[in-house]
Short mmCIF file of N, CA, C and O in Angstrom, two decimals:
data_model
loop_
_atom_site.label_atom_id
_atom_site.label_comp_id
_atom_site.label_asym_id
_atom_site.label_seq_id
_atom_site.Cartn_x
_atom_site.Cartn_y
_atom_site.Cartn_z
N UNK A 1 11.13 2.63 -7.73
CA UNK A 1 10.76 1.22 -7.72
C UNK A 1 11.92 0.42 -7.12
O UNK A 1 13.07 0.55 -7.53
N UNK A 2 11.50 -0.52 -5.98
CA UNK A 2 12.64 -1.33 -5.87
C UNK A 2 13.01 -2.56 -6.60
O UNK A 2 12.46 -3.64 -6.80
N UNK A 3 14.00 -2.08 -6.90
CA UNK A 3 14.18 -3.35 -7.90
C UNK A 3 14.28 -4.74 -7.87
O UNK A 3 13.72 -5.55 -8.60
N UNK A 4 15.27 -5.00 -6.70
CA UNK A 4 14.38 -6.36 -5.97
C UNK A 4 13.46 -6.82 -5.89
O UNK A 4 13.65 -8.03 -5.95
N UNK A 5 12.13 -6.53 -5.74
CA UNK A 5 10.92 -7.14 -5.20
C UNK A 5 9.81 -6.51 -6.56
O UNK A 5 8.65 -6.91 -6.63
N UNK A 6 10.38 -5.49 -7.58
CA UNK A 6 9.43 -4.79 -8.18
C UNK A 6 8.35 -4.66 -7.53
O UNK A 6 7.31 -5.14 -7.98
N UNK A 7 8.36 -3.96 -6.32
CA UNK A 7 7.24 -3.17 -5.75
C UNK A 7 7.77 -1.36 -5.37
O UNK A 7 8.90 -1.11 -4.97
N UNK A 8 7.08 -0.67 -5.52
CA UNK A 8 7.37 0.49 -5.63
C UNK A 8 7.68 0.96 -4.32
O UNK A 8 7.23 0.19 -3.47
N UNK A 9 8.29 1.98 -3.84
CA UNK A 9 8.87 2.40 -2.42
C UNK A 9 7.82 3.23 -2.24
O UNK A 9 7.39 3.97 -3.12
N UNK A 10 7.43 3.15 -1.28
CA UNK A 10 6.06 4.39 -0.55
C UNK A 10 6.64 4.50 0.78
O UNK A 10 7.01 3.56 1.49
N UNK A 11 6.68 5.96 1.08
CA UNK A 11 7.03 6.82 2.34
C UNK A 11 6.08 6.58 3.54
O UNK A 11 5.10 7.33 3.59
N UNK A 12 6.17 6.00 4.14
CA UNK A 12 4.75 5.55 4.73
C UNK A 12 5.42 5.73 6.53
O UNK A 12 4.62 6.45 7.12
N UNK A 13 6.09 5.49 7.07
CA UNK A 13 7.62 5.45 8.28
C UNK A 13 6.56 7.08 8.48
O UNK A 13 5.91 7.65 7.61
N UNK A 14 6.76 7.53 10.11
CA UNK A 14 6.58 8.78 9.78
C UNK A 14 5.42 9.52 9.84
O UNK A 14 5.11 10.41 10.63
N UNK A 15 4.68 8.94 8.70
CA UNK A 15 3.32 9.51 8.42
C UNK A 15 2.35 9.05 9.89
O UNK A 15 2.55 8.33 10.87
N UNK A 16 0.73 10.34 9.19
CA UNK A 16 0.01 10.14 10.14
C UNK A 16 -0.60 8.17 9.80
O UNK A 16 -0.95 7.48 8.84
N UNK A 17 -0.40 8.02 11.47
CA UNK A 17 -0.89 6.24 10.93
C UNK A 17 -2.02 5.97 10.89
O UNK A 17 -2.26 4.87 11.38
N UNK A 18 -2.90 6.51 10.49
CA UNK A 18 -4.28 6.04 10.11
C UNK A 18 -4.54 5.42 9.06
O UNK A 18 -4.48 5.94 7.94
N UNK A 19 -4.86 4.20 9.30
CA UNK A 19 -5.17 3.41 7.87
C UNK A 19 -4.65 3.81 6.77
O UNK A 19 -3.71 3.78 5.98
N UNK A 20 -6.28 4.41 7.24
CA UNK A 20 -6.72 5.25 5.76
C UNK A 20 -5.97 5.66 4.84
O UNK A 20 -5.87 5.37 3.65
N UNK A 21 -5.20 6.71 5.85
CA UNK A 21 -4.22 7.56 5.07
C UNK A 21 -3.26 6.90 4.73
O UNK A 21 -2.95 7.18 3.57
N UNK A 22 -2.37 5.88 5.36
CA UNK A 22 -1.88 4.81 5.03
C UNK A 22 -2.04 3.95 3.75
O UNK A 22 -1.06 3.29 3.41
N UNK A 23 -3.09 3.86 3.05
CA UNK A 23 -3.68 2.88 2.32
C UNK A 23 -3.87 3.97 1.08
O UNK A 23 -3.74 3.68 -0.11
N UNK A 24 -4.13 4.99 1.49
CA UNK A 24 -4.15 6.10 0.40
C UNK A 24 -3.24 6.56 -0.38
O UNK A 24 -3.28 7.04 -1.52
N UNK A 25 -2.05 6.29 0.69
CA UNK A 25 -0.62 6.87 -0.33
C UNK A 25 -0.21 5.86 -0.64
O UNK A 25 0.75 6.05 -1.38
N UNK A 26 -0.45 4.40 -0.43
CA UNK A 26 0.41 2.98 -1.01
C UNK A 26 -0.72 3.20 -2.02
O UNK A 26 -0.27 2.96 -3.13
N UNK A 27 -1.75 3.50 -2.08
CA UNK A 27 -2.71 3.37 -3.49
C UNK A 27 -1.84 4.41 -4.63
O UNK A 27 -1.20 3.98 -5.59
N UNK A 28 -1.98 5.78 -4.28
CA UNK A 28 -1.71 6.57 -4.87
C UNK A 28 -0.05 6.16 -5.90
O UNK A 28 0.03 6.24 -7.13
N UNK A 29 0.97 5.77 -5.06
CA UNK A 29 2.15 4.72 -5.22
C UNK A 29 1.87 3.95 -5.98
O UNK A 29 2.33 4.06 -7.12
N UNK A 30 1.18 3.10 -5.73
CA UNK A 30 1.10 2.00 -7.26
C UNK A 30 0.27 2.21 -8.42
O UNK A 30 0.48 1.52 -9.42
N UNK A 31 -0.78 3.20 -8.42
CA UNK A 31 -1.21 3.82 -9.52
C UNK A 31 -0.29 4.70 -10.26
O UNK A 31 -0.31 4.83 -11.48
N UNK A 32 0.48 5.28 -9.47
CA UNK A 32 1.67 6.46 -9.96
C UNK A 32 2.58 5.65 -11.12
O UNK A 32 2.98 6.09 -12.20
N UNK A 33 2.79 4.21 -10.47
CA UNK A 33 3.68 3.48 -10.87
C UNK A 33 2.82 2.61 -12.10
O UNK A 33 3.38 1.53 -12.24
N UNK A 34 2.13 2.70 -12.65
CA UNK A 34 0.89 1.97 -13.70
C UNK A 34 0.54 0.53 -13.27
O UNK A 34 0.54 -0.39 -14.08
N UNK A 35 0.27 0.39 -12.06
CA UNK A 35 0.08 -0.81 -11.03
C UNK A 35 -1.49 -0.52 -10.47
O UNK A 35 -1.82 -0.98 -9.38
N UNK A 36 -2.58 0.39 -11.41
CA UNK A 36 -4.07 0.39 -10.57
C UNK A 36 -4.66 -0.82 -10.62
O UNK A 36 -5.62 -0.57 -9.88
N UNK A 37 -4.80 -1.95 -10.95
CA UNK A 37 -5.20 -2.97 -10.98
C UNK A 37 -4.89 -3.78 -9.31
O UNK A 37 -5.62 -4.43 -8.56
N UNK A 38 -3.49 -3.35 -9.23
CA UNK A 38 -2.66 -4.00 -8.13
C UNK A 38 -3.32 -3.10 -7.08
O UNK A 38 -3.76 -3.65 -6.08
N UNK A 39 -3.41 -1.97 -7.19
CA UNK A 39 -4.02 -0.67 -5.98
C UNK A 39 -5.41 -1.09 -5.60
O UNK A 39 -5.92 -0.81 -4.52
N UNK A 40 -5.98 -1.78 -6.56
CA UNK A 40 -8.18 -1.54 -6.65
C UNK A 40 -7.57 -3.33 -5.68
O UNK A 40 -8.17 -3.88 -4.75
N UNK A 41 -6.54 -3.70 -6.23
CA UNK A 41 -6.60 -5.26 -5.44
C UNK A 41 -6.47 -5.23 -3.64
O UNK A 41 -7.16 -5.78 -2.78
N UNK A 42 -5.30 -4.34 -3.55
CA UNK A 42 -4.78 -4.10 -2.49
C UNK A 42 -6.27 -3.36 -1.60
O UNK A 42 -6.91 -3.95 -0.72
N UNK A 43 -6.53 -2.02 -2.09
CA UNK A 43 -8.06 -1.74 -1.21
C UNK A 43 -8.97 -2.59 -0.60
O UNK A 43 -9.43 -2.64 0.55
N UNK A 44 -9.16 -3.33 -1.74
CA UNK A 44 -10.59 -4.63 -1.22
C UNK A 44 -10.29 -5.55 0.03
O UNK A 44 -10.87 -5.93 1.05
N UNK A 45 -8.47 -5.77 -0.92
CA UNK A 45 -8.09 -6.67 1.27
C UNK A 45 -7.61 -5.63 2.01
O UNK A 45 -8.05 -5.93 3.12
N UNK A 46 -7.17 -4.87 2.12
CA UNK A 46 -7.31 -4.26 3.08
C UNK A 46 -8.29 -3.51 3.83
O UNK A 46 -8.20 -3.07 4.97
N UNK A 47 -9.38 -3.42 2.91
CA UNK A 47 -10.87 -2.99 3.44
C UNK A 47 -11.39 -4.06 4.08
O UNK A 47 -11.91 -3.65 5.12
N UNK A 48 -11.54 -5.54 3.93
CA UNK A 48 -12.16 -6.34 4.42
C UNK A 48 -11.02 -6.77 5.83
O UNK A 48 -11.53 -7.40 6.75
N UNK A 49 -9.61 -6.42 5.93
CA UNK A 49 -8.63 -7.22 6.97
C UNK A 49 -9.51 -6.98 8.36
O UNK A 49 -10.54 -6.33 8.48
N UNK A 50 -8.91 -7.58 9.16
CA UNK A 50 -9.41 -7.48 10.49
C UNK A 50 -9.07 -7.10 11.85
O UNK A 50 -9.48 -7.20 13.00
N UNK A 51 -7.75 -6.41 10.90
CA UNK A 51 -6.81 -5.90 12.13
C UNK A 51 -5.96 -4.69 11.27
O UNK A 51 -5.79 -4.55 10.06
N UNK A 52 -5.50 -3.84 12.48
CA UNK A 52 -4.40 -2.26 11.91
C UNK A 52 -3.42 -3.26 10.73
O UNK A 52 -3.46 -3.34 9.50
N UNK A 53 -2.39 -4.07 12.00
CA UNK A 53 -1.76 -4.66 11.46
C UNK A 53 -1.59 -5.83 10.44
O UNK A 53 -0.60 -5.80 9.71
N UNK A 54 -2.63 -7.02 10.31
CA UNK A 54 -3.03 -7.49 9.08
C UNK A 54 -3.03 -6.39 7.73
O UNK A 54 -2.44 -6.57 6.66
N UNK A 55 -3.90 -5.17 8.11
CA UNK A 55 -3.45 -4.07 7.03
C UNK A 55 -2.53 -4.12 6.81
O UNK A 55 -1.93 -4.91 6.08
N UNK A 56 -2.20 -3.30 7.38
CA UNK A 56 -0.34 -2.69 7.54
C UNK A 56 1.01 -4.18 6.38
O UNK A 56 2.00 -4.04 5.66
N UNK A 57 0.19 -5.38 6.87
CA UNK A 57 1.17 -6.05 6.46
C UNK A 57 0.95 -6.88 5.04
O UNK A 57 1.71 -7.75 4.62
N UNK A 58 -0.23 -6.44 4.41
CA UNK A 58 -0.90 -6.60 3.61
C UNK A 58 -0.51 -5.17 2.31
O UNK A 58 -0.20 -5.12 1.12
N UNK A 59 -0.71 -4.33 3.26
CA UNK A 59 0.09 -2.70 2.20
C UNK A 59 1.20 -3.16 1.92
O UNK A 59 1.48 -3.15 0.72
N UNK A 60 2.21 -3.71 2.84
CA UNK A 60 3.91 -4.20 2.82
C UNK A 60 4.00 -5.32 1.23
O UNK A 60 4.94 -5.36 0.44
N UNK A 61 2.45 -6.26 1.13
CA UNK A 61 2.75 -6.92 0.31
C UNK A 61 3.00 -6.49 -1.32
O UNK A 61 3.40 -7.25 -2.20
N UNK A 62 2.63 -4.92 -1.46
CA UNK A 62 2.17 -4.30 -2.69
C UNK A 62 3.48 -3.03 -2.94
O UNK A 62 3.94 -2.52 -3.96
N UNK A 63 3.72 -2.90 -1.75
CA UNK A 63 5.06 -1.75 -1.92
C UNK A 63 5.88 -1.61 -0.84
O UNK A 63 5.34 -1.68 0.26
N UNK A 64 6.95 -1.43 -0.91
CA UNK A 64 7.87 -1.11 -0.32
C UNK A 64 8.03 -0.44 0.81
O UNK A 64 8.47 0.68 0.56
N UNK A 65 7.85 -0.63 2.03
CA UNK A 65 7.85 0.73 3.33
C UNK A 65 8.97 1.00 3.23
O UNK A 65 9.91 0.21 3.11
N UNK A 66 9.01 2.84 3.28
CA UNK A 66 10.25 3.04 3.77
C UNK A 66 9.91 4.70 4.42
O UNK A 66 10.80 5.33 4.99
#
């Protein structure tokens, strides 16, 4: 968890960049962290965004890239 921002660090740099999979391990990350409320929140906007990057910067709001 970073402690600054109390959002959890997710490995995300790296990975394959598909959304999806993207959105899967920042989910998996904040459920890990007892944050599913924050995860089921994060899905819905990022399911409805309208762009990679609107995603992308929308995941950033819930955890930590690194």
């Amino acid at each position: 968890m970073n402690k600054s921002t109390n959002k959890p660090e997710c490995k995300l740099i790296g990975e394959d960049s598909n959304i999806f999979n993207l959105l899967s391990k920042a989910s998996r990350t904040l459920k890990d962290n007892g944050m599913k409320d924050e995860a089921d929140e994060m899905w819905k906007r990022v399911t409805s965004s309208g762009s990679f990057d609107e995603a992308l910067c929308i995941i950033g709001e819930y955890v930590t890239i690194v």
